[in-house]
N, CA and C atoms as an extended XYZ file, in Angstrom:
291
Properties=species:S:1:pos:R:3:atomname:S:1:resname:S:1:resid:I:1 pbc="F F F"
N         0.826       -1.200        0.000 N   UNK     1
C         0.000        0.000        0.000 CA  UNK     1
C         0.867        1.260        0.000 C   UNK     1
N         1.890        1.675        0.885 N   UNK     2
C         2.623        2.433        0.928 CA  UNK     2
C         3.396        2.784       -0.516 C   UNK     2
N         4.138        1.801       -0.814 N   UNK     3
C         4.719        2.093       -2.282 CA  UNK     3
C         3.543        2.103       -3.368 C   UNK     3
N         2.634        2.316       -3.138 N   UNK     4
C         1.575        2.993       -4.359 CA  UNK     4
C         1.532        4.111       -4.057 C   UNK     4
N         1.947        4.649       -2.711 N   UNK     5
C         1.886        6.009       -2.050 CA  UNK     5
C         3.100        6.782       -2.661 C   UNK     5
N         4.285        6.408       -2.241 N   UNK     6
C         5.708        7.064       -2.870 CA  UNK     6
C         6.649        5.975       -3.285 C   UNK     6
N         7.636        6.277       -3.467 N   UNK     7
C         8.169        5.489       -4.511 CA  UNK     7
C         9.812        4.777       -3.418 C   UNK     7
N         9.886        6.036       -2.061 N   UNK     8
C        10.768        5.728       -1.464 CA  UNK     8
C        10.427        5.270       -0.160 C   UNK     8
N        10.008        4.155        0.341 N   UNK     9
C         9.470        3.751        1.628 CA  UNK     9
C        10.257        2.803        2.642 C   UNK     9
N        10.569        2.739        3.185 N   UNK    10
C        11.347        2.318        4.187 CA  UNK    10
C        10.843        1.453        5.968 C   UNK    10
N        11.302        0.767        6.287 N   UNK    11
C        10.462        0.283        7.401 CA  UNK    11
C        11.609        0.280        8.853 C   UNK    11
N        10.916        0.763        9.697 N   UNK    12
C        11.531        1.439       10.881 CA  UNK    12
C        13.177        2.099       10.805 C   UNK    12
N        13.219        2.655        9.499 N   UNK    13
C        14.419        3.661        9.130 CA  UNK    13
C        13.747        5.050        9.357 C   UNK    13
N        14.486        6.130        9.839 N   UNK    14
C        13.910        7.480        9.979 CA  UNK    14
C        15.074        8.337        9.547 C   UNK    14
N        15.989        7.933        8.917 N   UNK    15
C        17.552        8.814        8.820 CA  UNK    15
C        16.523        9.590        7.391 C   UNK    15
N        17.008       10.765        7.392 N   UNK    16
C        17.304       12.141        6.391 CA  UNK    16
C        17.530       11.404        5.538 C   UNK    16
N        16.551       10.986        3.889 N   UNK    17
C        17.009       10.963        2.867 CA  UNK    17
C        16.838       11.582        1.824 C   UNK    17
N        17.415       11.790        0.765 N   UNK    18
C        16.817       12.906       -0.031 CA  UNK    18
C        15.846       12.739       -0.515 C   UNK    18
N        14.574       13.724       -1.264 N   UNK    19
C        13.730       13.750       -1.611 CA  UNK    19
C        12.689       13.448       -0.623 C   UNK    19
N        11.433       12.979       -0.779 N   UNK    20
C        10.201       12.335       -0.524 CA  UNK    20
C        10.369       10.741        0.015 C   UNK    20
N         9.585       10.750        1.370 N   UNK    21
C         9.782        8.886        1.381 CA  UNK    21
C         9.161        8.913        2.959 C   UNK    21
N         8.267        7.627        3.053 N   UNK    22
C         7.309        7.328        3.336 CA  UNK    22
C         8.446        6.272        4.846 C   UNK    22
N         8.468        6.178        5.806 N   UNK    23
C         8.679        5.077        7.132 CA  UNK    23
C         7.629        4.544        7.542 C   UNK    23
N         7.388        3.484        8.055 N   UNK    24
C         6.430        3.152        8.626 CA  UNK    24
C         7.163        1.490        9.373 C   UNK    24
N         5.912        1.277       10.706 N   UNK    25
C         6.326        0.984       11.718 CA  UNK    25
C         5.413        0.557       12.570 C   UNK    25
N         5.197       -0.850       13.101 N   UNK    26
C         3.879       -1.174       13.552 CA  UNK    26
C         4.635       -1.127       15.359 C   UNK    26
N         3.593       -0.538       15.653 N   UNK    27
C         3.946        0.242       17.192 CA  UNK    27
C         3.195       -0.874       18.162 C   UNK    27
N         1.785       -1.364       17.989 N   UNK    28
C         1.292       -2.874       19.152 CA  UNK    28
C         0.100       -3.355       18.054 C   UNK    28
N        -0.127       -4.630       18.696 N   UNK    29
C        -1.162       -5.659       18.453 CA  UNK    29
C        -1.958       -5.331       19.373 C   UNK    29
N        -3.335       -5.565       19.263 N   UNK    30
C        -4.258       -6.132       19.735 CA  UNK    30
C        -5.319       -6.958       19.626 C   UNK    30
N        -5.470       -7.728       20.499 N   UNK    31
C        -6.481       -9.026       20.014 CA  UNK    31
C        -7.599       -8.929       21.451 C   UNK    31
N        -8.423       -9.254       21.020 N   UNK    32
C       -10.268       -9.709       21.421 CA  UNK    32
C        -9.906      -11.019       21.684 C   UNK    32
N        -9.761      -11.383       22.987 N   UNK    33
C        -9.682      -13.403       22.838 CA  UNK    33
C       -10.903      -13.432       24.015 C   UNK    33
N       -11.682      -14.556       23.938 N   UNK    34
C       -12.407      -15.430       24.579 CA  UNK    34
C       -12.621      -17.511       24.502 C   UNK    34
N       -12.726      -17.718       25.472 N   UNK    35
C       -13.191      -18.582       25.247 CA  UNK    35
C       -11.801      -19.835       25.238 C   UNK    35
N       -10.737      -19.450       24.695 N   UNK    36
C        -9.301      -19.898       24.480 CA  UNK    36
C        -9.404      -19.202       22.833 C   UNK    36
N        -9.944      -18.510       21.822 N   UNK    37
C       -10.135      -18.381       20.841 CA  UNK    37
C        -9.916      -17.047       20.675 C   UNK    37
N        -9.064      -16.409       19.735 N   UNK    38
C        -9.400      -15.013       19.215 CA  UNK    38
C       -10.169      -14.690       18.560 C   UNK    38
N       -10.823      -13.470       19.058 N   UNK    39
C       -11.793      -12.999       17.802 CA  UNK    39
C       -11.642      -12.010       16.990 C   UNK    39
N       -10.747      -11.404       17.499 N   UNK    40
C       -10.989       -9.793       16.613 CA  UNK    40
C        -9.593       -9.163       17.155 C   UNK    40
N        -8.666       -9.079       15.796 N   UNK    41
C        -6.901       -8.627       16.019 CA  UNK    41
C        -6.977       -7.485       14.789 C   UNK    41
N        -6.481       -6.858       15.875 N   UNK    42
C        -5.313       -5.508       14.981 CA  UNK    42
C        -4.145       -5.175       15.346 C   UNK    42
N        -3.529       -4.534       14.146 N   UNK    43
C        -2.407       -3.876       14.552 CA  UNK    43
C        -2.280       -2.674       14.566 C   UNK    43
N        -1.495       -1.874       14.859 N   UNK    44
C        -1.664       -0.273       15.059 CA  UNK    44
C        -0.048       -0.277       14.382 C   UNK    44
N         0.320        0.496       13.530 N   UNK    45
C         1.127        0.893       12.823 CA  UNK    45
C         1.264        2.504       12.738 C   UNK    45
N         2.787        3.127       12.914 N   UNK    46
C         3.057        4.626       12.574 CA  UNK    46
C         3.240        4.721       11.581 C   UNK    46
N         3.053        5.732       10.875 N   UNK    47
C         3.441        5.597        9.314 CA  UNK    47
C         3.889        7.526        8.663 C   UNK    47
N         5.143        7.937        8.569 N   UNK    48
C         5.089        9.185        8.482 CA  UNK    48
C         5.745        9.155        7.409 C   UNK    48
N         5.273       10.864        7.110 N   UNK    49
C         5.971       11.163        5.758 CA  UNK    49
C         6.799       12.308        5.791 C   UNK    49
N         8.055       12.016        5.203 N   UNK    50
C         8.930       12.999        5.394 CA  UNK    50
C         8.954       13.847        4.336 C   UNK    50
N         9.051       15.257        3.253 N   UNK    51
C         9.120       15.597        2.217 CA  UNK    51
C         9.722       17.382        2.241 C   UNK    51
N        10.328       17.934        1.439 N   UNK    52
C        10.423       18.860        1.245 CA  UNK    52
C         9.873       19.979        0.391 C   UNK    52
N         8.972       19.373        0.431 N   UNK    53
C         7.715       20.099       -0.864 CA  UNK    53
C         6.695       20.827        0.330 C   UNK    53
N         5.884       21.797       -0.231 N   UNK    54
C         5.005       22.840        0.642 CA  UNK    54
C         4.038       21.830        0.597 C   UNK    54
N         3.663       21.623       -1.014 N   UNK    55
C         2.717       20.658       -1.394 CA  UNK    55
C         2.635       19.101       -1.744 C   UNK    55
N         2.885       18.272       -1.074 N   UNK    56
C         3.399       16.758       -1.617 CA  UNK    56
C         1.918       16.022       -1.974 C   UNK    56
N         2.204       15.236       -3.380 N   UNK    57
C         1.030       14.503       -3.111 CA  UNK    57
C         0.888       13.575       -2.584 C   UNK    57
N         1.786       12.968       -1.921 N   UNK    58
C         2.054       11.854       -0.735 CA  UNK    58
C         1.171       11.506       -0.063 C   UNK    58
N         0.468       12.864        0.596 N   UNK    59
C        -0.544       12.480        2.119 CA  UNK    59
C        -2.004       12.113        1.328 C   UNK    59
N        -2.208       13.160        0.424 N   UNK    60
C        -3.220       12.727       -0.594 CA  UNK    60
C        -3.372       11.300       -1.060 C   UNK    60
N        -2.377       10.784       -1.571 N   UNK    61
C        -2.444        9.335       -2.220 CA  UNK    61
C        -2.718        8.600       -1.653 C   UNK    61
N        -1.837        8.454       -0.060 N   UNK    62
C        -1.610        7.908        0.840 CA  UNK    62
C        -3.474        7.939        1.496 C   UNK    62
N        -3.610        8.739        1.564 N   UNK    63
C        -5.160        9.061        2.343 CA  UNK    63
C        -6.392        8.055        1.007 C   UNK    63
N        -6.268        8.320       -0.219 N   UNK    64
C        -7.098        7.842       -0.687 CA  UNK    64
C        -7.077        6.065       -1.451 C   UNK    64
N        -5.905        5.582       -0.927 N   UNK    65
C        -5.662        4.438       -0.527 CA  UNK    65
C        -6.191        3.891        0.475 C   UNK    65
N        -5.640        4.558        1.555 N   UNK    66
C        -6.208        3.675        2.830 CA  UNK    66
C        -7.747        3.843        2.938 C   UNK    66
N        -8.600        4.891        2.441 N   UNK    67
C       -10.483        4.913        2.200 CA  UNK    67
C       -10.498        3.744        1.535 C   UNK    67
N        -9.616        3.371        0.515 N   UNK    68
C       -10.302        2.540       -0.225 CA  UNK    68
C       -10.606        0.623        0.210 C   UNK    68
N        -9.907        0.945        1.304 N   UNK    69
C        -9.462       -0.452        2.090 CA  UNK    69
C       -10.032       -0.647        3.389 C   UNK    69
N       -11.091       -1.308        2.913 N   UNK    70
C       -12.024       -1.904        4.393 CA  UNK    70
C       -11.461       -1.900        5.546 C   UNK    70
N       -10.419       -2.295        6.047 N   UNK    71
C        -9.668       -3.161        6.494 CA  UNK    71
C        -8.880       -2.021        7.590 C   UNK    71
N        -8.439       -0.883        6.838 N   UNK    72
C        -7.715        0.086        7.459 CA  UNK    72
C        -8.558        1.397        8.044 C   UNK    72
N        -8.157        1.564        9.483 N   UNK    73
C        -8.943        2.627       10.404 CA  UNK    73
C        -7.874        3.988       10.091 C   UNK    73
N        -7.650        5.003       10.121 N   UNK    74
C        -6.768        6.077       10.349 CA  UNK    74
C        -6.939        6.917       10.536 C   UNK    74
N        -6.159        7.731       11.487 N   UNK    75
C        -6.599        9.540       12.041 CA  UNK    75
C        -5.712       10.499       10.944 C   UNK    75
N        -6.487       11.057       10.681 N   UNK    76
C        -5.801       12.599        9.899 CA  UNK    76
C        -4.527       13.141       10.741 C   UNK    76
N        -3.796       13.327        9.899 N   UNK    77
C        -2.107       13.249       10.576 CA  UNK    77
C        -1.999       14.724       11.119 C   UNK    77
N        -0.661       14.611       11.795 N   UNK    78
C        -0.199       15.506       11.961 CA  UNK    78
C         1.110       16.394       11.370 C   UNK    78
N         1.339       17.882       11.298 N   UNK    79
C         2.146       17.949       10.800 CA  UNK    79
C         2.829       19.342       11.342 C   UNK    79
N         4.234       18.917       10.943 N   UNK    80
C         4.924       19.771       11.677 CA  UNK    80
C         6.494       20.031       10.682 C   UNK    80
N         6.843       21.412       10.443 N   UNK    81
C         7.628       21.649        9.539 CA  UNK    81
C         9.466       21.842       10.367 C   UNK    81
N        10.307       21.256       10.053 N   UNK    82
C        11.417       21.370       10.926 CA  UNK    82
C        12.565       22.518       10.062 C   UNK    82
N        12.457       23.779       10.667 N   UNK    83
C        13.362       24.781        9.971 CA  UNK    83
C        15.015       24.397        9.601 C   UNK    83
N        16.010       23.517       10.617 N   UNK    84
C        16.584       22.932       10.772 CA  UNK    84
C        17.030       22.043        9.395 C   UNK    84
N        16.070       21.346        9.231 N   UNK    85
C        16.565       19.808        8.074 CA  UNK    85
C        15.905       20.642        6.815 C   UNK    85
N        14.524       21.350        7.006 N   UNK    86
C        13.985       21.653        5.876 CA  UNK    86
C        12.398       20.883        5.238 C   UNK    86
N        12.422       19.883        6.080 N   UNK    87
C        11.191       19.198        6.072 CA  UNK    87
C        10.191       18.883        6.560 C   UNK    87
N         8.929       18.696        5.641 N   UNK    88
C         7.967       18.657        6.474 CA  UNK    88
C         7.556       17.231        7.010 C   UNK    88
N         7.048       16.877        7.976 N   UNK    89
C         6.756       15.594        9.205 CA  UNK    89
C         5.606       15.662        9.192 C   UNK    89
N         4.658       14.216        8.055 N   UNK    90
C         3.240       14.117        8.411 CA  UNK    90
C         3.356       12.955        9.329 C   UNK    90
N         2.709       12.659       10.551 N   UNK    91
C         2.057       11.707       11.049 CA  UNK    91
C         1.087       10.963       10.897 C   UNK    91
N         0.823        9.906       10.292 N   UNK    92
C        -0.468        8.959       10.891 CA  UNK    92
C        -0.598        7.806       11.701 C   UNK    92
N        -1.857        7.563       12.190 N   UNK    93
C        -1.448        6.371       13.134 CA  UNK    93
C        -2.765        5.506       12.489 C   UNK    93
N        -2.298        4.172       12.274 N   UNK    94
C        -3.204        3.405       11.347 CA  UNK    94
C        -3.616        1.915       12.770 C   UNK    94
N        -5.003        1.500       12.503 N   UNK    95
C        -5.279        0.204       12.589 CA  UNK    95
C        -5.758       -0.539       11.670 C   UNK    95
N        -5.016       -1.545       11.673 N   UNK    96
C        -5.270       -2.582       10.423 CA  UNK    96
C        -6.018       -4.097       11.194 C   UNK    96
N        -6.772       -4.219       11.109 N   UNK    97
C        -7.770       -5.459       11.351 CA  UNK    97
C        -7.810       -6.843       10.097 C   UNK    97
């Protein structure tokens, strides 16, 4: 899903790379058990985007991917611009069932 998003994605790497590129990172599980049986598991995954563009279409793509997928819960990210490196830091935090 992610690499339909950007083209540079990476999994629990966060180092400065150039251009545009997507980390992501499953942070806990949770499971529904009864009975000795599970019923109902997710995972909760971070997933941020790093970019140097005002405008990226990253969060966009990224956003109308995950609508399109039953399966995936997600909060509208956060974002925060670092004067320092030059880039902007979207946050999301996903559950996947």
């Amino acid at each position: 899903l992610f690499c339909k998003a950007a083209e540079n994605v990476y999994h629990a790497k966060s180092s400065q790379e150039p251009g545009e590129y997507i980390v992501w990172e499953m942070s806990s599980k949770t499971s529904l058990r009864a009975d000795g049986t599970g019923d109902t598991a997710a995972g909760r995954y971070t997933v941020d985007i790093y970019t140097r563009k005002e405008f990226s279409e990253i969060p966009e793509k990224l956003e109308a991917l995950m609508d399109s997928c039953d399966e995936i819960f997600w909060t509208d990210p956060a974002c925060n611009y670092n004067e320092t490196t030059g880039y902007r830091h979207y946050v999301y935090t996903l559950e996947v069932v």
